[in-house]
Each structure stands twice: as structure tokens, then as C-alpha cells.
mmCIF file of C-alpha atoms in Angstrom:
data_model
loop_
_atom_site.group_PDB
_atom_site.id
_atom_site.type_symbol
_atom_site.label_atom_id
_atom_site.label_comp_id
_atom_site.label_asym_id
_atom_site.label_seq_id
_atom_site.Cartn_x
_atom_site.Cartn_y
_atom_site.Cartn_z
ATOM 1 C CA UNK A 1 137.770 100.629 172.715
ATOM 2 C CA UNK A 2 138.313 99.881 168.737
ATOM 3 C CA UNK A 3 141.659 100.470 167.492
ATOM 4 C CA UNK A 4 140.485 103.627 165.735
ATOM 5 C CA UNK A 5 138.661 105.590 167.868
ATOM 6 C CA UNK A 6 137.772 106.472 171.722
ATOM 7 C CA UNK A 7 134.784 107.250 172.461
ATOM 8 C CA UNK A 8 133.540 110.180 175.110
ATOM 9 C CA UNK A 9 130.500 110.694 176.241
ATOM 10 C CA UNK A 10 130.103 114.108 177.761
ATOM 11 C CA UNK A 11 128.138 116.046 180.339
ATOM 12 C CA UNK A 12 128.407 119.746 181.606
ATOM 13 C CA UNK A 13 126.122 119.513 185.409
ATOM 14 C CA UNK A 14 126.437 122.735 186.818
ATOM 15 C CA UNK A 15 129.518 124.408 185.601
ATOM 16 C CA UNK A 16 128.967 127.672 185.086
ATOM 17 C CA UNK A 17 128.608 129.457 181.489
ATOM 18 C CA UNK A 18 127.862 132.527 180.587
ATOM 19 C CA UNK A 19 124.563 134.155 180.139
ATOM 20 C CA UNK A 20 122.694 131.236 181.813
ATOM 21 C CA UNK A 21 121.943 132.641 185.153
ATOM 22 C CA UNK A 22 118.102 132.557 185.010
ATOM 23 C CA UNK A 23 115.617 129.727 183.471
ATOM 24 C CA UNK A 24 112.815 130.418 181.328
ATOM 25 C CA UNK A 25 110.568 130.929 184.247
ATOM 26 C CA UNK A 26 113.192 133.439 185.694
ATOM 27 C CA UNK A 27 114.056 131.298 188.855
ATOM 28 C CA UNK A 28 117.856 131.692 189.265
ATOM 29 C CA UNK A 29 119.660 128.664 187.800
ATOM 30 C CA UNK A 30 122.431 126.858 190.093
ATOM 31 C CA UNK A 31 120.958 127.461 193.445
ATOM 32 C CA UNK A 32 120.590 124.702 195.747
ATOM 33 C CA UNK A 33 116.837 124.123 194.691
ATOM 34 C CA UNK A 34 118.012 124.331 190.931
ATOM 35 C CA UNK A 35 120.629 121.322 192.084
ATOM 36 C CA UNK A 36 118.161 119.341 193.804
ATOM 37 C CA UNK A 37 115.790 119.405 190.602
ATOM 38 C CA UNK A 38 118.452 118.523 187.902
ATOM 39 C CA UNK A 39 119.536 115.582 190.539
ATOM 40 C CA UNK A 40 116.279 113.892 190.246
ATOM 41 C CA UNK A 41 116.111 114.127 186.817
ATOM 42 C CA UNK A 42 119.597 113.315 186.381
ATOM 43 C CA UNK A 43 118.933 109.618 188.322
ATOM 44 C CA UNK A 44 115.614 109.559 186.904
ATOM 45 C CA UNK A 45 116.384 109.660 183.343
ATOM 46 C CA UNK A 46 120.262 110.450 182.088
ATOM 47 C CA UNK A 47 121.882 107.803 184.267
ATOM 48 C CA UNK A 48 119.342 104.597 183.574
ATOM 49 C CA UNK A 49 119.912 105.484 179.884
ATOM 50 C CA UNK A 50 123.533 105.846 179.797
ATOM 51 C CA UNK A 51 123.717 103.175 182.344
ATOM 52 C CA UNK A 52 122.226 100.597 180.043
ATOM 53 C CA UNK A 53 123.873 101.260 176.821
ATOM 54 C CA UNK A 54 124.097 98.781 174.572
ATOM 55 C CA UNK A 55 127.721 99.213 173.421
ATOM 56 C CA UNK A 56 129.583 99.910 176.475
ATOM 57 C CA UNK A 57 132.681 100.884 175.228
ATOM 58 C CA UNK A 58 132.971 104.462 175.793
ATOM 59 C CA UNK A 59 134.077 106.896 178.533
ATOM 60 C CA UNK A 60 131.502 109.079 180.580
ATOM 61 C CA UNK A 61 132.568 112.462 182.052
ATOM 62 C CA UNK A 62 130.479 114.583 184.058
ATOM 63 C CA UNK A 63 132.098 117.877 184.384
ATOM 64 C CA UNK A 64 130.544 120.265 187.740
ATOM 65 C CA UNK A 65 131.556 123.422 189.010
ATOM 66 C CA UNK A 66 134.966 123.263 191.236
ATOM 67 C CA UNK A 67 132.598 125.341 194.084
ATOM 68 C CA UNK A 68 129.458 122.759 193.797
ATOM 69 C CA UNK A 69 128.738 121.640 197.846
ATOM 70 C CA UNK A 70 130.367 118.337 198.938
ATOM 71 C CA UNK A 71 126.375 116.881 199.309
ATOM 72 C CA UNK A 72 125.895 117.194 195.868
ATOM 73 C CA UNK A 73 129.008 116.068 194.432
ATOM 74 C CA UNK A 74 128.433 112.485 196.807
ATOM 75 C CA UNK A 75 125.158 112.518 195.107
ATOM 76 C CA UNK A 76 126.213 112.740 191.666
ATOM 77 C CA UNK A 77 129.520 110.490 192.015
ATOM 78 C CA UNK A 78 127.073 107.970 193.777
ATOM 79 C CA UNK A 79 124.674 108.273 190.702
ATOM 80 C CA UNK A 80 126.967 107.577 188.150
ATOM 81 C CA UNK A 81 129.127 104.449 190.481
ATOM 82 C CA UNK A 82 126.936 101.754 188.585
ATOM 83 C CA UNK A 83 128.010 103.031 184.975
ATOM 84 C CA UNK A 84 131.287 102.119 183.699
ATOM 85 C CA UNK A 85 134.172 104.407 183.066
ATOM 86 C CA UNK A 86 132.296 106.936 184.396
ATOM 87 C CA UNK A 87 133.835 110.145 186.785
ATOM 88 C CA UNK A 88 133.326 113.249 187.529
ATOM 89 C CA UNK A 89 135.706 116.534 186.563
ATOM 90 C CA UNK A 90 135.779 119.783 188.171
ATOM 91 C CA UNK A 91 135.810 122.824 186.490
ATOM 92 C CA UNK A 92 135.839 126.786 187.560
ATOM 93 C CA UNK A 93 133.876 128.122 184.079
ATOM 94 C CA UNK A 94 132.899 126.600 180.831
ATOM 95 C CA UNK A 95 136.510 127.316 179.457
ATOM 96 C CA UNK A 96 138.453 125.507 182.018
ATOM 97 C CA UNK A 97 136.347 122.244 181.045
ATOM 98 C CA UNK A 98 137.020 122.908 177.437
ATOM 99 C CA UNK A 99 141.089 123.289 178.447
ATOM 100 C CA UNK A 100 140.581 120.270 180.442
ATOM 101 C CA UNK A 101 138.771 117.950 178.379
ATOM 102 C CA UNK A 102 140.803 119.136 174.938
ATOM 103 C CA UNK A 103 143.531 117.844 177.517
ATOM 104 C CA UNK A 104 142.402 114.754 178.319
ATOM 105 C CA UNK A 105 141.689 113.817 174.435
ATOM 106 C CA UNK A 106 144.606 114.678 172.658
ATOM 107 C CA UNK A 107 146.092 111.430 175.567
ATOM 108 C CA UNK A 108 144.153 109.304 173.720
ATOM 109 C CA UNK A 109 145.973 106.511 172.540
ATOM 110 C CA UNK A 110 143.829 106.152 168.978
ATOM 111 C CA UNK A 111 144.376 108.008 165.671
ATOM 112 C CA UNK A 112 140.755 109.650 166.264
ATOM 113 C CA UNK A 113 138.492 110.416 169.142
ATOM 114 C CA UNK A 114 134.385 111.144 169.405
ATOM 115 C CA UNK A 115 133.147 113.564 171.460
ATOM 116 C CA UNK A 116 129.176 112.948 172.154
ATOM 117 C CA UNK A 117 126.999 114.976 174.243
ATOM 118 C CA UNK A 118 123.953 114.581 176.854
ATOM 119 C CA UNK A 119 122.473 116.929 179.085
ATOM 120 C CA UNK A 120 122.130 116.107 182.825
ATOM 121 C CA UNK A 121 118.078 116.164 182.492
ATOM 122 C CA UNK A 122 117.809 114.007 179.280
ATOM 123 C CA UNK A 123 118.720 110.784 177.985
ATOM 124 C CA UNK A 124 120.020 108.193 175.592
ATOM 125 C CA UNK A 125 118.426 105.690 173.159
ATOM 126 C CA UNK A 126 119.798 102.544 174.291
ATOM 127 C CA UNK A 127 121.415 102.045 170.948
ATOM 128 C CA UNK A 128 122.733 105.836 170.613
ATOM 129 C CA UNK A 129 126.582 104.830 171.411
ATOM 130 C CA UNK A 130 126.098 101.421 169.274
ATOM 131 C CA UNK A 131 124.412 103.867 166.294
ATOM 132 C CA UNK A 132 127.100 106.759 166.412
ATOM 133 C CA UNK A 133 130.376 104.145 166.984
ATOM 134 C CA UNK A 134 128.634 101.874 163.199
ATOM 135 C CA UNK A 135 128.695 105.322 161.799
ATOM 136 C CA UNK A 136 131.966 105.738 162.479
ATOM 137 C CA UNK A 137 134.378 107.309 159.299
ATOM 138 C CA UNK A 138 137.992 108.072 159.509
ATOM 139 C CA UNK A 139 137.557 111.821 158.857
ATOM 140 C CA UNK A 140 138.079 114.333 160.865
ATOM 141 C CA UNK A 141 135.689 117.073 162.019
ATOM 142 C CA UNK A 142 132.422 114.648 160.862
ATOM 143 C CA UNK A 143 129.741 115.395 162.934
ATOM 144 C CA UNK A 144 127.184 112.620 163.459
ATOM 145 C CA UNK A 145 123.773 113.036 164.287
ATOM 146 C CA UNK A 146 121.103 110.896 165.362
ATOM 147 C CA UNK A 147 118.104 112.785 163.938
ATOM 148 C CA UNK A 148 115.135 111.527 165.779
ATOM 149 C CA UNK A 149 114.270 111.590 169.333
ATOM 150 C CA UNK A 150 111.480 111.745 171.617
ATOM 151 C CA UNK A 151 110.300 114.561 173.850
ATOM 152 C CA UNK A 152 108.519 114.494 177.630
ATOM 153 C CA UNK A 153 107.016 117.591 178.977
ATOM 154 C CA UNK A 154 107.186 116.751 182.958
ATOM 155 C CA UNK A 155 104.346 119.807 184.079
ATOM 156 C CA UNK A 156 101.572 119.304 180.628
ATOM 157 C CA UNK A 157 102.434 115.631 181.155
ATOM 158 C CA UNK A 158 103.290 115.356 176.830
ATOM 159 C CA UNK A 159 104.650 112.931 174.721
ATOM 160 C CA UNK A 160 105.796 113.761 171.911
ATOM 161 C CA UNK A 161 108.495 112.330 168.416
ATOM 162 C CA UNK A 162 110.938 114.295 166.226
ATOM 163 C CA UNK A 163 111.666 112.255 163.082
ATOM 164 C CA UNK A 164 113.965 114.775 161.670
ATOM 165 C CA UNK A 165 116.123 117.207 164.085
ATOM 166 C CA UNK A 166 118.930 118.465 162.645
ATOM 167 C CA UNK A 167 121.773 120.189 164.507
ATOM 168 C CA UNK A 168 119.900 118.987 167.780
ATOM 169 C CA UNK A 169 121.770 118.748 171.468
ATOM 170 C CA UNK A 170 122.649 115.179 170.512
ATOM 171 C CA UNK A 171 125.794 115.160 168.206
ATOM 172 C CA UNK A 172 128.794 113.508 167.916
ATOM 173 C CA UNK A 173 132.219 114.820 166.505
ATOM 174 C CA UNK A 174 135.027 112.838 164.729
ATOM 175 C CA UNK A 175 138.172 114.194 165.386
ATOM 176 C CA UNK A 176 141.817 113.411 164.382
ATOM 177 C CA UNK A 177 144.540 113.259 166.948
ATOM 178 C CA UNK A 178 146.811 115.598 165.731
ATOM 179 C CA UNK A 179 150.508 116.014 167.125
ATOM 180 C CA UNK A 180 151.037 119.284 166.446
ATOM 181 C CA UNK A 181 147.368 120.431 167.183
ATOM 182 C CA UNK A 182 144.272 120.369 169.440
ATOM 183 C CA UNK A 183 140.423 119.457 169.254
ATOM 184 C CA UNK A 184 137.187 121.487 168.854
ATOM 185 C CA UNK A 185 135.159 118.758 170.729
ATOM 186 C CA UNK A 186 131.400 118.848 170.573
ATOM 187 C CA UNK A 187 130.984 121.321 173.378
ATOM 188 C CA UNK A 188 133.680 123.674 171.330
ATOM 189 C CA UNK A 189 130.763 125.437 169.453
ATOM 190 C CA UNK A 190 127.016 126.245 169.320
ATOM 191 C CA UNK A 191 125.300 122.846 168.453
ATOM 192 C CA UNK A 192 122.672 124.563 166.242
ATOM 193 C CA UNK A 193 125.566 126.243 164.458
ATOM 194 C CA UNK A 194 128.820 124.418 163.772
ATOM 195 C CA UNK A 195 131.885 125.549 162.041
ATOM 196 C CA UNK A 196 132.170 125.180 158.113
ATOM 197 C CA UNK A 197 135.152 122.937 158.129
ATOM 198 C CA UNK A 198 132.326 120.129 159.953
ATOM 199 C CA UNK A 199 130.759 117.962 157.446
ATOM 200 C CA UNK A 200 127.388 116.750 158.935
ATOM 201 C CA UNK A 201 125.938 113.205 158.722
ATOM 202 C CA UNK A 202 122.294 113.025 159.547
ATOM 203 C CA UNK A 203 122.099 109.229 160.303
ATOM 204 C CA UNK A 204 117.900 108.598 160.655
ATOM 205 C CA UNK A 205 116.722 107.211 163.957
ATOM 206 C CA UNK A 206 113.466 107.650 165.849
ATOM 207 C CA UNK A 207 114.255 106.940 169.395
ATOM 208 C CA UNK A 208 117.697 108.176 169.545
ATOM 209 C CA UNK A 209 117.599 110.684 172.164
ATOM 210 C CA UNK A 210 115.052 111.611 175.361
ATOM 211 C CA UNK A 211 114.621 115.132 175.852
ATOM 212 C CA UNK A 212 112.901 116.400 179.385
ATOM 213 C CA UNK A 213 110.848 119.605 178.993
ATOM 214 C CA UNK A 214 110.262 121.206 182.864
ATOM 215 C CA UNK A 215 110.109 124.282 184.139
ATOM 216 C CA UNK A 216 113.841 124.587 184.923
ATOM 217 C CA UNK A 217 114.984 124.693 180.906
ATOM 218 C CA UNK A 218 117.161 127.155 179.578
ATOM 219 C CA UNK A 219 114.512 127.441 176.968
ATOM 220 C CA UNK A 220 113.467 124.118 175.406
ATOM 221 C CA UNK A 221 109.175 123.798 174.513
ATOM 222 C CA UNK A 222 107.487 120.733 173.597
ATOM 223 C CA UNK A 223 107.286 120.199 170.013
ATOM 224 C CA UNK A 224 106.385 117.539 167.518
ATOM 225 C CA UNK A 225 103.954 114.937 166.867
ATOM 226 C CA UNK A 226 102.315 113.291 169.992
ATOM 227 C CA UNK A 227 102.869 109.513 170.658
ATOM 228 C CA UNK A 228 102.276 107.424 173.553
ATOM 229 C CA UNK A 229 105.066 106.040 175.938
ATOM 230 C CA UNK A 230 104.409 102.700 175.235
ATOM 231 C CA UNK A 231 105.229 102.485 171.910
ATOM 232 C CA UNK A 232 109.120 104.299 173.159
ATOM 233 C CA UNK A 233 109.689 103.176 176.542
ATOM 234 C CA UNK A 234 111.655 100.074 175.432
ATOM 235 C CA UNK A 235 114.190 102.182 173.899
ATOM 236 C CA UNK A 236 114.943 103.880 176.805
ATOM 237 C CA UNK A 237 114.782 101.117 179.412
ATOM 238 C CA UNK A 238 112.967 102.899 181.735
ATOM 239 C CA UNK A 239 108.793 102.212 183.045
ATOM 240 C CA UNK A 240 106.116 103.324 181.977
ATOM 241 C CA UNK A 241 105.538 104.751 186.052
ATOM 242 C CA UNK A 242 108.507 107.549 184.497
ATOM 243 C CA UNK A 243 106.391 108.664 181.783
ATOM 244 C CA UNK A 244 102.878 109.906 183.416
ATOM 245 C CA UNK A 245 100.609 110.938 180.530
ATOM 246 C CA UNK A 246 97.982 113.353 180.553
ATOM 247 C CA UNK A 247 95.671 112.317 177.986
ATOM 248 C CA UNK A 248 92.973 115.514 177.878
ATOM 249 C CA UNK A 249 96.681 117.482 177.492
ATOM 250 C CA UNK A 250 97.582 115.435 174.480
ATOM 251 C CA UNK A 251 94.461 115.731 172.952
ATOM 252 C CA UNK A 252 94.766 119.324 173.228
ATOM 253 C CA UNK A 253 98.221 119.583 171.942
ATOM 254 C CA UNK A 254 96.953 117.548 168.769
ATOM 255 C CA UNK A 255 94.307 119.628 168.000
ATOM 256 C CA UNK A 256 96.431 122.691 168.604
ATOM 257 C CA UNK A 257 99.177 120.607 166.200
ATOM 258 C CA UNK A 258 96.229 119.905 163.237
ATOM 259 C CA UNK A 259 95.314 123.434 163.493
ATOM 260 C CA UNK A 260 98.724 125.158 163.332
ATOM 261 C CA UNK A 261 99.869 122.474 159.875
ATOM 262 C CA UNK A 262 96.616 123.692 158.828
ATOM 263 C CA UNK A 263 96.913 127.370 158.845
ATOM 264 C CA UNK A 264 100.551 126.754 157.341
ATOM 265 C CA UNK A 265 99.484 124.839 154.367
ATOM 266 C CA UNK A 266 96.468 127.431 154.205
ATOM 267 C CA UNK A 267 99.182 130.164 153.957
ATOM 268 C CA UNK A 268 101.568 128.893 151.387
ATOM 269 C CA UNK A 269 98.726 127.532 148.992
#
């Protein structure tokens, strides 16, 4: 780790939070089929990404529910064995992983720490840890973010780029170890809303993040302007065989895309 800083890299699995008991398509969330699902896309996509990181030099922490079956847990642990400084925490609710990880920082043995975030169904540019840790400022409560990412819709089989997302799920707070004090960490607030003490740093970078649309989202559509895997894929280090494309679908979510900047510019002129 540098001399400033420690880096954490953090993701919530299945621990529950409130007011997320049902998926957009109304299928209860944290069942066993809902845990199967997330587990493929977890090894599918978040692990090979973090995995491969091109700075390695940060901690991974994959918080689940204290009550998640013994089958599952094996499954994640064994997912994440390959990745270094990775483990998994166990939590009751979402504020007994906030205690414990607001615990675990303020241990840190560096003036500041970062708190980054990932969902278990998305992933990482290869160079998202190297790009937020070169960003780096000694200032407490600066939130970075990496404002371009791609986006794969599993079912319509969609491609498509975000050049410019701010406040997306992909941030990364400085804090300052205080003695007398604690930390807001990145998972301490609404991502699309942070405090006003936070000064924001939009750092401009097209392939920072992966984001999975399916079925089982919160809420999360496809958006953006299409673009083929091929022209990503390196970024990510995964194949092309993870990225099935449905070309009659993207040339109907490009005409729909024309059409709909059309109208818009028709309506303001």
C-alpha cells in the first residue's frame, strides 16, 4: 500500500437493506434462485475484472448476510481465493456492515483511506484501481469518479458506452483517519446524492466500469450509445464468448436512440 493511503475495494452480496425485497420484474430478491443468478454473474464478470487489476494494491471485501447457506458462502469464498487480499465479512443488515467496515478503516495504519465500490453483477476497468489511486489528493471527503463506463444488457443482448456518468455506482471516497472521529465510507450515503461537505472529481474515462443489465436489477435499463464488444473487451479482460451481441437488437436500439435525440432537439429548438 503507499504510505498515504489504503485502498478498499468494496462489495455488499446479499446483505440485506431495506426496501429491496423485490426486483424490477417483481421476483423476490435473496431467494435461493436470486443467489444462484448473482453467483454466475458474480464469477462471470466482477471477479475476472477485479481479479486482473492492474494495480494490485488494494483490499477486497465482500460483505454477505450472517444467515446466507453454507453452499453459497463456499461458492463465493472459492470465487474470490484467486484475488489477492480478498475475504468475505458477515453482516446481519446494511448497518452492521457499515459499523463493521467504519471499524475496520479507522485500523488503518495510513493518514487516509479510499473506499471504492462494485456491485456483485458488474465489473472493473482493468485500470479502475490504477486510475482512482493517480488521482489520489490528500483531502478528505474527495470523491473520485471514473465517469465513463460501458453497459451489457444480458436478455436484448446490448452494448452500449457512457462517456459522461456522474454520481454513477462507481465512486471512490478520500477520507482522513481521524483520532477522535469516524468515516462516511462510500456505502455511507446514496451514490446519486452525496453529502455537501464531498467535493467531487469527475476524472474522464471510457471503459472504467462494466455494468450488467438482467432481469434481476433493482432497477438499472440500458442506456447510451451502442458500441460493439470488440472495441471494449480488452479493458475488461474478459472474451468476446461473455459478450453475445444481438445485432437486429442494436440496430433497433439505435434507431430508437436517433429518434428520441431527435424529438429532443425538435423540442427545445
Amino acid at each position: 500500500m503507499s504510505g498515504k493511503f489504503t485502498h478498499y475495494l468494496i462489495t455488499r452480496f446479499n446483505v440485506p437493506v431495506k426496501n429491496w425485497d423485490l426486483d424490477k420484474s417483481g421476483r423476490p430478491t435473496l431467494d435461493n434462485a436470486w443467489m444462484e443468478e448473482r453467483i454466475q454473474l458474480f464469477q462471470a464478470y466482477c471477479v475476472p475484472t477485479v481479479r486482473q487489476q492492474t494495480e494490485r494494491n488494494f483490499t477486497w471485501i465482500v460483505y454477505c448476510g450472517r444467515n446466507t447457506a453454507p453452499a453459497y458462502l463456499d461458492m463465493i469464498r472459492k470465487s474470490i481465493s484467486s484475488v489477492q487480499n480478498a475475504e468475505v465479512r458477515l453482516a446481519d443488515d446494511f448497518n452492521e456492515l457499515l459499523n463493521d467496515l467504519r471499524q475496520w478503516l479507522i485500523k488503518a495504519q495510513t493518514p487516509f483511506v479510499i473506499t471504492s465500490r462494485v456491485d456483485n453483477d458488474d465489473g472493473l476497468g482493468l485500470e479502475y484501481i490504477y486510475k482512482v489511486q493517480s488521482h489520489f489528493e490528500a483531502r478528505d471527503k474527495l470523491l473520485i469518479n471514473l465517469a465513463g463506463g460501458i453497459l451489457y444488457d444480458t436478455g436484448r443482448k446490448v452494448m452500449t458506452r457512457l462517456r459522461h456518468s456522474p454520481f454513477n455506482h462507481y465512486g471512490s471516497l478520500i477520507e482522513q483517519i481521524k483520532p477522535e472521529g469516524t468515516v462516511l465510507t462510500v456505502l455511507g450515503y446514496p451514490h446519486d446524492n452525496p453529502p455537501g461537505e464531498i467535493k467531487v472529481l469527475n476524472v474522464e474515462y471510457d471503459a472504467a466500469w462494466l455494468k450488467i443489465i438482467h432481469d434481476r436489477n433493482l432497477k438499472s435499463r440500458i442506456s447510451g450509445v451502442p458500441v460493439f464488444p470488440k472495441k471494449v473487451i480488452a479493458q475488461f479482460g474478459l472474451s468476446a464468448d461473455a459478450f453475445p451481441i444481438s445485432v437486429s437488437r442494436m440496430l433497433s436500439y439505435s434507431i430508437a436512440k436517433w429518434f428520441s435525440i431527435v424529438r429532443r432537439k425538435l423540442r427545445f429548438s
